[in-house]
Short mmCIF file of C-alpha atoms in Angstrom, two decimals:
data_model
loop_
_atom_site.label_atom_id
_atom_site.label_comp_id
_atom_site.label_asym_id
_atom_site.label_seq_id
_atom_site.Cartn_x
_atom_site.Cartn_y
_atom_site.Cartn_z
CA UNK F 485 95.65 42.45 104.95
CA UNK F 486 96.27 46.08 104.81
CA UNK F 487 99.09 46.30 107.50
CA UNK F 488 100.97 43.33 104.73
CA UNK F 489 100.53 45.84 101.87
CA UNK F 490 101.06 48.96 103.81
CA UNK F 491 104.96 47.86 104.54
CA UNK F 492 105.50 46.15 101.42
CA UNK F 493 104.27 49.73 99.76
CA UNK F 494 106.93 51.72 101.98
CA UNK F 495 109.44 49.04 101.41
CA UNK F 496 108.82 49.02 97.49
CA UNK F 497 108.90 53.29 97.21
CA UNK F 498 111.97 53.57 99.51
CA UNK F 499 109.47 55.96 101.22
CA UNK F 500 111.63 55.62 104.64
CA UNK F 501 114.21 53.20 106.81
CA UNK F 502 112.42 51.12 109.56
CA UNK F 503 113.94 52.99 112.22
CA UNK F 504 112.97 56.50 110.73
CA UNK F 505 110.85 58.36 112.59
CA UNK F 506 107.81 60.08 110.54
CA UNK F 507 105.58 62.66 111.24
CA UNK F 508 102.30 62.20 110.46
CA UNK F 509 99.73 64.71 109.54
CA UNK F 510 96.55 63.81 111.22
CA UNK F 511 93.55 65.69 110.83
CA UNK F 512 91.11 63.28 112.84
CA UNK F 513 89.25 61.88 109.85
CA UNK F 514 89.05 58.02 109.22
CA UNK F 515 92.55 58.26 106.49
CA UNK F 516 94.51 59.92 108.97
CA UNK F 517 93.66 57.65 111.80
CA UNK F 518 93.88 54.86 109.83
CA UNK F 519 97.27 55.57 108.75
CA UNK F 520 98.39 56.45 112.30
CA UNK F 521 96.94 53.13 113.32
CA UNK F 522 99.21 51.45 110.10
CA UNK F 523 101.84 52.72 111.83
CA UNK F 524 101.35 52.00 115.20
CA UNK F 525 100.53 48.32 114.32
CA UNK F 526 103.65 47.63 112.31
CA UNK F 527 105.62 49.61 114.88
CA UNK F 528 107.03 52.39 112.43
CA UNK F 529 108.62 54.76 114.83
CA UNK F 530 105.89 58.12 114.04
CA UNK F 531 105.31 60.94 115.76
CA UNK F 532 102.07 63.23 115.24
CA UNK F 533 100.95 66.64 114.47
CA UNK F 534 97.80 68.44 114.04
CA UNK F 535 96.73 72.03 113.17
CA UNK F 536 93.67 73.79 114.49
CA UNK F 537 92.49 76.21 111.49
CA UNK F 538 89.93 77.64 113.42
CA UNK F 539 87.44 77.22 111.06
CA UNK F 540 84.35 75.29 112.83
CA UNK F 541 84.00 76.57 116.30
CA UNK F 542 84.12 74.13 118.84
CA UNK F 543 84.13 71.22 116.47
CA UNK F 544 87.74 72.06 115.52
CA UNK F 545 89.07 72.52 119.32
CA UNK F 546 87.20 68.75 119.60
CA UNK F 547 89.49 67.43 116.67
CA UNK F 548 91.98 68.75 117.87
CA UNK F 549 91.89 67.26 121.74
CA UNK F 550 90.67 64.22 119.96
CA UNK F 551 93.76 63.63 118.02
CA UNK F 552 96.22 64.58 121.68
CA UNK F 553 94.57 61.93 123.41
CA UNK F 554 95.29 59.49 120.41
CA UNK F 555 99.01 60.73 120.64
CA UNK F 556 99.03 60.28 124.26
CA UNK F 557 97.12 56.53 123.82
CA UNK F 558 99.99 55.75 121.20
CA UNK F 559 102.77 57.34 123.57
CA UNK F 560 104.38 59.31 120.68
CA UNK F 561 105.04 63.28 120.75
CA UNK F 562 102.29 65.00 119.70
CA UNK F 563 102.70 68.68 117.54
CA UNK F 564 99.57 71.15 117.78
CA UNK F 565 99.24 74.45 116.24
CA UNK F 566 96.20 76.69 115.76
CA UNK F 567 95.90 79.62 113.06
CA UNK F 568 93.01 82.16 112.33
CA UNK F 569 92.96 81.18 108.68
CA UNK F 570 89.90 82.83 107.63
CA UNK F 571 91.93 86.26 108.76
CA UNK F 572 95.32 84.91 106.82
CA UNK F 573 93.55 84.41 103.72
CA UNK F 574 91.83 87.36 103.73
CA UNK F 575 95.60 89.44 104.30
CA UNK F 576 97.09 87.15 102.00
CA UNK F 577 94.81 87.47 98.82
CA UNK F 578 93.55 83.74 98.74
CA UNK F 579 90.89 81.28 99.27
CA UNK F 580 90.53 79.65 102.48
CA UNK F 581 91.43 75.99 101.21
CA UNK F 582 94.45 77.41 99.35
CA UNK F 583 95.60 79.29 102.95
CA UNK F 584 94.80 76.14 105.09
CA UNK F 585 97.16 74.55 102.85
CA UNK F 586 99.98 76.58 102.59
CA UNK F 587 99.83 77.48 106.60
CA UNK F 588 99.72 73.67 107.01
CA UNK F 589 102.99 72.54 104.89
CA UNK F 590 105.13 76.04 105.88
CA UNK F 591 104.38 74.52 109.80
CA UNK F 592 105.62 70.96 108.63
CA UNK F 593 108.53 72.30 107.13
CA UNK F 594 109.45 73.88 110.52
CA UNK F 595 108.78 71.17 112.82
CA UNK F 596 111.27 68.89 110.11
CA UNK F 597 113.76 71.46 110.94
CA UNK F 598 113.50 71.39 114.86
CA UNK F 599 113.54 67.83 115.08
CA UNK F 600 114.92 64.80 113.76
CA UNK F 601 111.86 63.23 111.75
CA UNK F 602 112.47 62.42 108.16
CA UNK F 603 109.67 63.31 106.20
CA UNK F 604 105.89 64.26 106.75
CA UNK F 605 103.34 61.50 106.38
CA UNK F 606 100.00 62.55 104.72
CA UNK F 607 96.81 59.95 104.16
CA UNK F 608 96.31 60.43 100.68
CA UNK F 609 95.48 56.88 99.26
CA UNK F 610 94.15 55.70 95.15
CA UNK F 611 90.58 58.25 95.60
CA UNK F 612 92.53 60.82 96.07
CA UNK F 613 95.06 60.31 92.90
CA UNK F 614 91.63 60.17 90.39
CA UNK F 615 89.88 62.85 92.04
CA UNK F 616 93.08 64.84 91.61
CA UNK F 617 93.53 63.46 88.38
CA UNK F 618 89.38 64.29 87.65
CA UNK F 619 89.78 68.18 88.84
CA UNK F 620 93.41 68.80 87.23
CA UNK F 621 91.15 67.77 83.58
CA UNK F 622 88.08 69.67 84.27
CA UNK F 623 90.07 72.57 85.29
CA UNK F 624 92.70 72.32 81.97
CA UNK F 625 96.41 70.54 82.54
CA UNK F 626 98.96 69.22 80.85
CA UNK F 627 100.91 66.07 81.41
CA UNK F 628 101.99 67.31 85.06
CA UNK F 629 98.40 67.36 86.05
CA UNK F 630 97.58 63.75 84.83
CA UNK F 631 100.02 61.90 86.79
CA UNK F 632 98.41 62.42 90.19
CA UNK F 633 100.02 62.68 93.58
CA UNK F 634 103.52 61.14 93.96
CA UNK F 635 104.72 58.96 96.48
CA UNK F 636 107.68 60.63 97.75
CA UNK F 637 107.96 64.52 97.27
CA UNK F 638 111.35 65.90 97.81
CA UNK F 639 110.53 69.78 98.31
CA UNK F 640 113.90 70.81 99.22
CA UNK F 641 117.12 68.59 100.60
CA UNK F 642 115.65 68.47 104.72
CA UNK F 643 112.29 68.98 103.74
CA UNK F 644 110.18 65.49 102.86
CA UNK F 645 106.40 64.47 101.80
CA UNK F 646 105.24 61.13 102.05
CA UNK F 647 102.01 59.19 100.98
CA UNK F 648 102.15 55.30 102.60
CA UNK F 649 98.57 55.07 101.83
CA UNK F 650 98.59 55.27 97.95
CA UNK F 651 98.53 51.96 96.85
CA UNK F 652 94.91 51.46 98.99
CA UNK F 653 91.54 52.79 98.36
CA UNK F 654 89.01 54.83 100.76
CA UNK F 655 86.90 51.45 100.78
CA UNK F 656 90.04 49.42 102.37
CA UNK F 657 90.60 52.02 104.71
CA UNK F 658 86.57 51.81 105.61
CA UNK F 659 87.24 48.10 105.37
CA UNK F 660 90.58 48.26 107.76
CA UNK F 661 88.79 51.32 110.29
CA UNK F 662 86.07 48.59 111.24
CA UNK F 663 88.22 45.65 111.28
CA UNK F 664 90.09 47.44 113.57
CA UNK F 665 87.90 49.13 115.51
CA UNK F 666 89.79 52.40 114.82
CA UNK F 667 87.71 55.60 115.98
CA UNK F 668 87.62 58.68 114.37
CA UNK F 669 86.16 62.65 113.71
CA UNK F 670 83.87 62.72 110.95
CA UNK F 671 84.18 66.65 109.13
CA UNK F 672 80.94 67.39 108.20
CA UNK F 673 81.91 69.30 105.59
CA UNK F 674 83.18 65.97 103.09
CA UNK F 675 79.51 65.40 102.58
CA UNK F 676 78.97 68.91 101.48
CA UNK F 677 79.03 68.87 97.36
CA UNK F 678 79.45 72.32 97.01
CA UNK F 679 82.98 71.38 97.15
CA UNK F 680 83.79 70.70 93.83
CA UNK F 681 85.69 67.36 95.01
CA UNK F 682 82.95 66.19 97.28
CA UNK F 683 81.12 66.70 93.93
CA UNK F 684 83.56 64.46 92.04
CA UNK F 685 83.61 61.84 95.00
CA UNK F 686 80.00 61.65 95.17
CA UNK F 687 78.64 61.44 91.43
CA UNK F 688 81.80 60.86 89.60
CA UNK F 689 84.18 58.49 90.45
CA UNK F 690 80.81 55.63 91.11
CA UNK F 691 79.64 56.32 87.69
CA UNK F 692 83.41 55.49 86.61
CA UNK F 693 83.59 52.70 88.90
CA UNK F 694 80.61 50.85 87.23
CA UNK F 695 81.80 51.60 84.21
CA UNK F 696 85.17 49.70 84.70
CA UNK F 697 85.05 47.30 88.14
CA UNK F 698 88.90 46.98 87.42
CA UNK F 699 89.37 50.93 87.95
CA UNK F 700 91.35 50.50 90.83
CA UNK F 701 93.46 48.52 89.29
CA UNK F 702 94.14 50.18 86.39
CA UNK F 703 94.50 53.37 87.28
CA UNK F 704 98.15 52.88 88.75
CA UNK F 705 99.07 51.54 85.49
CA UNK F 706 97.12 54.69 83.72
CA UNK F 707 98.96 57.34 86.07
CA UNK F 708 102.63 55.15 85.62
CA UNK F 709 102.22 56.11 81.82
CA UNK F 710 101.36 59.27 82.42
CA UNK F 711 104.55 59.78 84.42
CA UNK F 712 106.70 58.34 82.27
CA UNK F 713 105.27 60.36 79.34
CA UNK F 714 105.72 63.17 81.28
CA UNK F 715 109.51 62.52 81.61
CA UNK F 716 109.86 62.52 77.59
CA UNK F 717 108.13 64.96 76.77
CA UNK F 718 110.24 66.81 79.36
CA UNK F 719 113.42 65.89 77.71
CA UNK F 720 112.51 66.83 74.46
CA UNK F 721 111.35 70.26 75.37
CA UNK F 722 115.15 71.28 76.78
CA UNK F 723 116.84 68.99 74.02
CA UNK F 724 114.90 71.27 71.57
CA UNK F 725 114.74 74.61 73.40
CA UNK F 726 118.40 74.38 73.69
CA UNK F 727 118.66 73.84 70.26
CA UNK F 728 116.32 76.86 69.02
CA UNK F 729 117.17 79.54 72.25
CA UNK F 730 120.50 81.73 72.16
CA UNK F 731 121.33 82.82 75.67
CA UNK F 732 123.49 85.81 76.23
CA UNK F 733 123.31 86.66 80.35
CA UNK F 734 120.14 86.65 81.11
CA UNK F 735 117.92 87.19 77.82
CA UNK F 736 117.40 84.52 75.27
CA UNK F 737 116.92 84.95 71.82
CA UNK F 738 114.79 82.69 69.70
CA UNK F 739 115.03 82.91 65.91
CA UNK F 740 111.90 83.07 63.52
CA UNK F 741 113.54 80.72 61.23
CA UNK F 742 114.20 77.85 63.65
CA UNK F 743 111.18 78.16 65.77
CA UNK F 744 109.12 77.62 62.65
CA UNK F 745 110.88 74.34 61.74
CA UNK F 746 109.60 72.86 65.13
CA UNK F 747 106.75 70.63 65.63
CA UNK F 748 103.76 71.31 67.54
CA UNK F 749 104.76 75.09 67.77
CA UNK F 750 102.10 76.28 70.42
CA UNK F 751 103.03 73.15 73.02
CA UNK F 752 106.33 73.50 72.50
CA UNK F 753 106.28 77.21 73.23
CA UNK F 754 104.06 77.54 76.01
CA UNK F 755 105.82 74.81 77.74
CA UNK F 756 108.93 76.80 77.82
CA UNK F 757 107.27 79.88 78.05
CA UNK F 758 105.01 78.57 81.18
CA UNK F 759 108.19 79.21 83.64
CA UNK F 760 108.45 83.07 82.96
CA UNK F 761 104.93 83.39 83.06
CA UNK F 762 103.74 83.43 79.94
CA UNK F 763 99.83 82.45 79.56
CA UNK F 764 98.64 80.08 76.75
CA UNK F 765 96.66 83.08 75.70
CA UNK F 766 100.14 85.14 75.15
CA UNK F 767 101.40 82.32 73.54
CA UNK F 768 98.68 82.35 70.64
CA UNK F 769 99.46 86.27 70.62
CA UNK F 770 103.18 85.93 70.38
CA UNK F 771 103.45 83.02 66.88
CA UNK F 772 100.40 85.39 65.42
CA UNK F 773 103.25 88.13 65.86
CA UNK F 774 105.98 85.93 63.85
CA UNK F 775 104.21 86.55 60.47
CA UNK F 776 103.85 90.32 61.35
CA UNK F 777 106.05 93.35 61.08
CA UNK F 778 108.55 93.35 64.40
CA UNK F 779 107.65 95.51 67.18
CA UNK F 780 105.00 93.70 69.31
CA UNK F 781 105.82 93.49 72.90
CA UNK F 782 104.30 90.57 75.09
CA UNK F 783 104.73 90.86 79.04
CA UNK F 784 104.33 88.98 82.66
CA UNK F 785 104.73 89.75 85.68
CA UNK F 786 108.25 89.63 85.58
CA UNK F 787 109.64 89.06 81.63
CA UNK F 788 108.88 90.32 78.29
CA UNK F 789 109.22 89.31 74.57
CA UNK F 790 109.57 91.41 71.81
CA UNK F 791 109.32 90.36 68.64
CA UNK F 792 112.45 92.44 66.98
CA UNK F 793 115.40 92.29 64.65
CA UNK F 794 118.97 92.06 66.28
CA UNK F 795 122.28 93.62 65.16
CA UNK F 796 122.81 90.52 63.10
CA UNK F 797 119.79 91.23 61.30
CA UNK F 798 118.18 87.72 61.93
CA UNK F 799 114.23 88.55 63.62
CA UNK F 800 113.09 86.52 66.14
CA UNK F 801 111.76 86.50 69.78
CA UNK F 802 113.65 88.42 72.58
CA UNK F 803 112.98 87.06 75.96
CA UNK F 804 114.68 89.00 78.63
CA UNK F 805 113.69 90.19 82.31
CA UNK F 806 111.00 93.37 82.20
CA UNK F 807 113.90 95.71 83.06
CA UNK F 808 113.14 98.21 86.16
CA UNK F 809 112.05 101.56 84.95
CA UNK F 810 114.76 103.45 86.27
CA UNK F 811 114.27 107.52 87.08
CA UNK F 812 117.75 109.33 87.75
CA UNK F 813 119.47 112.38 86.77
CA UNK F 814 123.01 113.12 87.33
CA UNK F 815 124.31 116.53 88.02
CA UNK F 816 127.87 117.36 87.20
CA UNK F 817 129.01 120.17 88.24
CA UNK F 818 133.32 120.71 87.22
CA UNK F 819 134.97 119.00 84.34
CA UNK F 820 135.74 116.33 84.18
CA UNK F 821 134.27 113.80 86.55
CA UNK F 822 134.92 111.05 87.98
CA UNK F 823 133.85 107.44 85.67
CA UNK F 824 130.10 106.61 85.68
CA UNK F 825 127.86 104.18 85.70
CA UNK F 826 124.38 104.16 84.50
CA UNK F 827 121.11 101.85 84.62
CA UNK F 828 121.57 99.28 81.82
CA UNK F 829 125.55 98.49 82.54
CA UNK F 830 126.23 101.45 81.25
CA UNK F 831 129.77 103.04 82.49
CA UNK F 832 130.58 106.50 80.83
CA UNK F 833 134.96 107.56 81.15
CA UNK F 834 135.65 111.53 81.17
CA UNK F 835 138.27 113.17 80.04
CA UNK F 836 139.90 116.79 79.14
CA UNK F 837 142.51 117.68 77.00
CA UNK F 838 143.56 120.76 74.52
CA UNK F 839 142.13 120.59 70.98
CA UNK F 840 145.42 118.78 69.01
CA UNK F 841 146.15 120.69 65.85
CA UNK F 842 145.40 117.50 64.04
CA UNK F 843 142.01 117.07 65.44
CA UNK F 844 139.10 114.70 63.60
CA UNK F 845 135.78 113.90 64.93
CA UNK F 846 135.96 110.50 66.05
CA UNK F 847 134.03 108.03 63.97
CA UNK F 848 133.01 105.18 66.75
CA UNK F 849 129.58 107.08 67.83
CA UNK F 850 130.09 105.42 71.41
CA UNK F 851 132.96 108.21 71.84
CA UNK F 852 131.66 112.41 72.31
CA UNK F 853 134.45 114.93 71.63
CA UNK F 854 132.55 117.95 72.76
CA UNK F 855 133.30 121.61 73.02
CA UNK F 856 134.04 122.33 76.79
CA UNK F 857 133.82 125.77 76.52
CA UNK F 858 129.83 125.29 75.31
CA UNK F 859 129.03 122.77 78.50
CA UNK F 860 127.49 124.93 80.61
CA UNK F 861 127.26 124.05 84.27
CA UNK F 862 125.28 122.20 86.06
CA UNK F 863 125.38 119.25 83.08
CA UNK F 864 122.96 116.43 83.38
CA UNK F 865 122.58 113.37 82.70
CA UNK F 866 119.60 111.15 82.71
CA UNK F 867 117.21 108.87 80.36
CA UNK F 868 115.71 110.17 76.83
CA UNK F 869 112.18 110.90 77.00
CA UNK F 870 109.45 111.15 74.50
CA UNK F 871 109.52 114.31 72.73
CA UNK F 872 113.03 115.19 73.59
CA UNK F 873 114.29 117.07 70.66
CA UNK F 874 118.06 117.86 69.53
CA UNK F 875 120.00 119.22 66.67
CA UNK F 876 122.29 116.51 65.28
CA UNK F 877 125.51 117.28 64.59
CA UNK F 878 125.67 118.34 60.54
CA UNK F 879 122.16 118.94 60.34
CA UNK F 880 120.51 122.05 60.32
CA UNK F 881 117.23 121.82 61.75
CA UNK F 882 115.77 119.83 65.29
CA UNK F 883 114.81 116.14 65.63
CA UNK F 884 113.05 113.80 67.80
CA UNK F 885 115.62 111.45 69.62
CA UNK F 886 112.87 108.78 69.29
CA UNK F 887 113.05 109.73 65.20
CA UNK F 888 116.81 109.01 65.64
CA UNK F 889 116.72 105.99 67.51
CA UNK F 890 114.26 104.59 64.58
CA UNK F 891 116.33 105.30 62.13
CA UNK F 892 119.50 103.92 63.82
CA UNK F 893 117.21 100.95 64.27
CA UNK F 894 117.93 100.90 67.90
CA UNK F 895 115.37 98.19 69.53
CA UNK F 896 112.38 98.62 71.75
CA UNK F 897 114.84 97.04 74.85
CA UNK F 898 117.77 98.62 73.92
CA UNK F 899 116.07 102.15 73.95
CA UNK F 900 115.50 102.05 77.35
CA UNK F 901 118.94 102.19 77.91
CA UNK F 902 119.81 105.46 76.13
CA UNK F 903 120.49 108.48 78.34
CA UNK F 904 121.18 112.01 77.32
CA UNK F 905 123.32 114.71 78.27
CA UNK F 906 121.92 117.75 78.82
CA UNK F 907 123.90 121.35 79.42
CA UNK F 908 121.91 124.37 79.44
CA UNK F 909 118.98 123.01 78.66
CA UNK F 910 119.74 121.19 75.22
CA UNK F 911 120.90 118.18 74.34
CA UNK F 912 124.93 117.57 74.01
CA UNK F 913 124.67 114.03 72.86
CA UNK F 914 122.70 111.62 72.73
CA UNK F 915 124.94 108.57 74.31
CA UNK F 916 125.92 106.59 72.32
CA UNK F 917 124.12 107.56 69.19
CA UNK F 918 125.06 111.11 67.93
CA UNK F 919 125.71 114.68 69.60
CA UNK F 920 124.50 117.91 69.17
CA UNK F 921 125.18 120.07 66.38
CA UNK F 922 125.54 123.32 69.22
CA UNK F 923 128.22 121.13 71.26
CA UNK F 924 130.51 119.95 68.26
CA UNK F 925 134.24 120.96 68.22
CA UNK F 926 134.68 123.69 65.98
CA UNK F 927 138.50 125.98 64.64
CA UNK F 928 137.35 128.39 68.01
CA UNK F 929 137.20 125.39 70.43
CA UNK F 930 140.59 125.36 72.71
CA UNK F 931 139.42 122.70 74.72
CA UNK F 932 138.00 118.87 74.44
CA UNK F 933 135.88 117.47 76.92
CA UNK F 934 135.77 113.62 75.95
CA UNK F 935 133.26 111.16 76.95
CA UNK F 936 133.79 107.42 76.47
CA UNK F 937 130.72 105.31 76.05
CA UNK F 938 131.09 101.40 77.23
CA UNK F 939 129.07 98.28 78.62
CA UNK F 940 129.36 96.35 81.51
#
C-alpha cells in the first residue's frame, strides 16, 4: 500500500520527526492532493499552502478556493498568496515558469521563518526524477544534472525542501487517488505538449517504458550512481585544483606547466572555471591561449583571466576579480600632504626635506625624490591613460607611458593600477615606475619633495 511505503520512505531519508510539522505545497493537481491525503492518513502533523499566480483567470481563483476548503476539511492552517507573475517576469527579465518558481520558493522560505514548520513538502515522485533527468540531457549537463531531484534539500540552515513522494510513480499516485477517492483540479495546461516536459511525458518516457518494463526500478539505482559519481568526481576536482591553483587574496594563479600535466584538461577546467562564470566556450578559448604568446584576456560577468607571465617569470593563467574601473584625480594643493591612498591598495607617504650635500637618486623606483621647486601647484594625481607621454628621467626625448610599462613588463592587471603625477601639465613620475626627466633633482635644487610608493 502506498501509505506503508510513504512512511517507510520518510523514515528511511530522515526526511522529518513524526511530530514535525510540514508544510506542504499544494497546487490542486492529483500529486499534491495525493500527498496531502498521505499525510493526513498517516497523521503527519502538515500544514498547507498555496499560491495564486494569476495566470488562468478564474480557473486559478477556483484552485485556489479548492485547495482552502481541503485545508479547512483536514482542519490544518492553510497559507494563500496571489502574485501577478506575468507582470514580475516581465520586470524581472525571465520566463514565466522560471518567475512562478522563484516567487513560489522566496514565499516558502518566508512562511518557514514566521512559523515553526520544518521544511516544505513538494509532490515530486520517480516521473518527475527521469523527466528531469530527460530535459537536463537534451538541454547539455554534467554529472549534477544526471542525478535528478534529491530527497532532502538543505537551502540554507532554517530553510528545508522535501520530496516524500519520490520513491512512487505518477501511476501509484493515479492508482492511490482512486483507491481513495481523493478529488482533485486538473491544469489543463499538463496536456499541452508545447511544454517541452509535457512533450517528454507524453512520447518519451512510454517509448522508454516499453523498452525496459523494469524502468522504474532501475532508475533509482541509475540516479544512486550518478550521485555517487558525482561526489568523486567532486573530490578530485578540489584535490587537483588545489594542487595546480596558487592563491594570493583573492586572485589565483594557475601555471602553464602544471595545468598541462592534468588529465582531461577541458573538464577539469571548466568545472572549476563554471563558479566564476566562465562558459565552456571560454574555456576552449582560454587552453587554445596556453600555446600562444601571453596577453589574451578572457572575461565574465564578474572575473577575468589573463594569460600572462608573473614576476617569477613562470606563465600561466591569472584569475582574479574584473577590477572596478576606477575614475579619480587628486588635487594637491601645498607640500607636502597628508598619506594617500589610491584604487588598487595603493598608499603613497609625502615628505619634504633640504637637498643633503650627499644626495643620490634613490635606486628602489617605488621611491620619487623630486625637485619641489619644479612642482607647480595644483599637482594631480590620477590613472595613466593611453597616449600619455613623459620624458624619462636620463633620456632626452618623450615616451609613451604604455611604451614604458611594456618594456618594464608590467602586466595587463597590474597596469591598471599605475597612476601618474601630474604638475603643470606634464608628467612628474610615473608611480612606481620612473619620473620625469623635467622634475629630477638637479646641483640648483634646494629642496626635496619625497614620495614613498607602497601596497596595501
Amino acid at each position: 500500500m502506498l501509505e506503508q511505503g510513504f512512511l517507510g520512505y520518510i523514515n528511511d531519508n530522515q526526511l522529518f520527526g513524526p511530530t514535525d510539522q510540514v508544510l506542504l505545497a499544494v497546487s490542486g493537481g492529483i500529486d499534491s492532493m495525493a500527498m496531502a491525503e498521505l499525510f493526513f492518513r498517516t497523521k503527519q502533523p502538515f500544514a498547507m499552502a498555496h499560491v495564486n499566480f494569476n495566470l488562468r483567470g478564474k480557473e486559478s481563483d477556483a484552485d485556489a478556493d479548492f485547495v482552502k476548503n481541503k485545508a479547512d476539511e483536514y482542519e490544518v492552517p492553510f497559507h494563500l498568496i496571489h502574485f501577478d507573475t506575468a507582470r514580475i517576469a516581465a520586470e524581472r527579465g525571465i520566463s514565466i515558469q522560471m518567475a512562478a518558481r522563484d516567487l513560489r520558493y522566496e514565499w516558502f522560505a518566508k512562511l518557514l521563518e514566521e512559523h515553526t514548520y520544518c521544511c516544505v513538502a513538494t509532490a515530486h515522485h520517480k516521473n518527475d526524477v527521469l523527466e528531469t533527468l530527460l530535459l537536463n540531457v537534451t538541454r547539455g549537463t554534467g554529472l549534477a544534472g544526471l542525478h535528478g531531484i534529491a530527497a532532502r534539500q538543505e537551502r540554507t540552515s532554517s530553510y528545508v525542501l522535501v520530496r516524500p513522494l519520490l520513491f512512487a510513480t505518477r501511476d501509484d499516485i493515479v492508482d492511490y487517488v482512486r483507491e481513495r477517492t481523493v478529488l482533485y483540479r486538473e491544469d489543463r495546461s499538463n496536456a499541452d505538449d508545447k511544454y517541452a516536459r509535457n512533450r517528454i511525458r507524453h512520447h518519451v518516457v512510454p517509448v522508454l517504458a516499453d523498452l525496459n518494463p523494469g524502468l522504474w526500478q532501475t532508475l533509482p539505482r541509475s540516479v544512486e550512481r550518478f550521485r555517487a559519481a558525482e561526489v568523486l568526481v567532486e573530490a578530485e576536482l578540489e584535490r587537483s585544483w588545489n594542487e595546480v591553483a596558487e592563491q594570493k587574496k583573492d586572485k589565483w594563479f594557475l601555471p602553464t606547466l602544471k595545468l598541462l600535466e592534468q588529465r582531461e584538461l577541458f573538464f577539469r577546467l571548466s568545472e572549476w572555471l563554471k563558479p566564476f562564470g566562465f562558459t565552456y566556450d571560454q574555456v576552449g578559448q582560454v587552453i587554445t591561449s596556453l600555446s600562444a604568446e601571453v596577453g589574451q584576456v578572457f572575461e565574465s560577468a564578474t572575473y577575468r583571466i589573463t594569460h600572462d607571465r608573473l614576476p617569477d617569470r613562470q606563465v600561466g593563467l591569472l584569475l582574479e576579480p574584473v577590477p572596478l574601473h576606477h575614475s579619480y584625480e587628486t588635487v594637491l594643493t601645498d607640500w607636502p600632504p597628508t598619506d594617500l591612498s589610491l584604487p588598487g591598495d595603493v598608499n603613497l607617504a609625502f615628505s619634504l626635506f633640504t637637498k643633503p650635500a650627499d644626495f643620490s637618486f634613490p635606486t628602489d623606483p617605488n621611491v620619487a625624490c623630486l625637485d619641489a621647486d619644479q612642482l607647480c601647484f595644483p599637482v594631480l594625481i590620477r590613472p595613466w591613460q593611453q597616449g600619455d607621454r613623459f620624458r624619462p628621467l636620463g633620456l632626452s626625448g618623450q615616451k609613451l607611458v604604455s611604451d614604458l610599462l611594456n618594456d618594464q613588463k608590467v602586466s595587463r592587471t597590474d597596469r591598471e593600477k599605475v597612476a601618474v603625477l601630474v604638475a603643470d601639465g606634464a608628467i612628474a613620475w610615473v608611480i612606481g615606475h620612473r619620473i620625469g626627466h623635467l622634475f629630477r633633482v638637479t646641483e640648483r635644487t634646494t629642496r626635496i619633495a619625497q614620495i614613498i610608493c607602497s601596497s596595501k
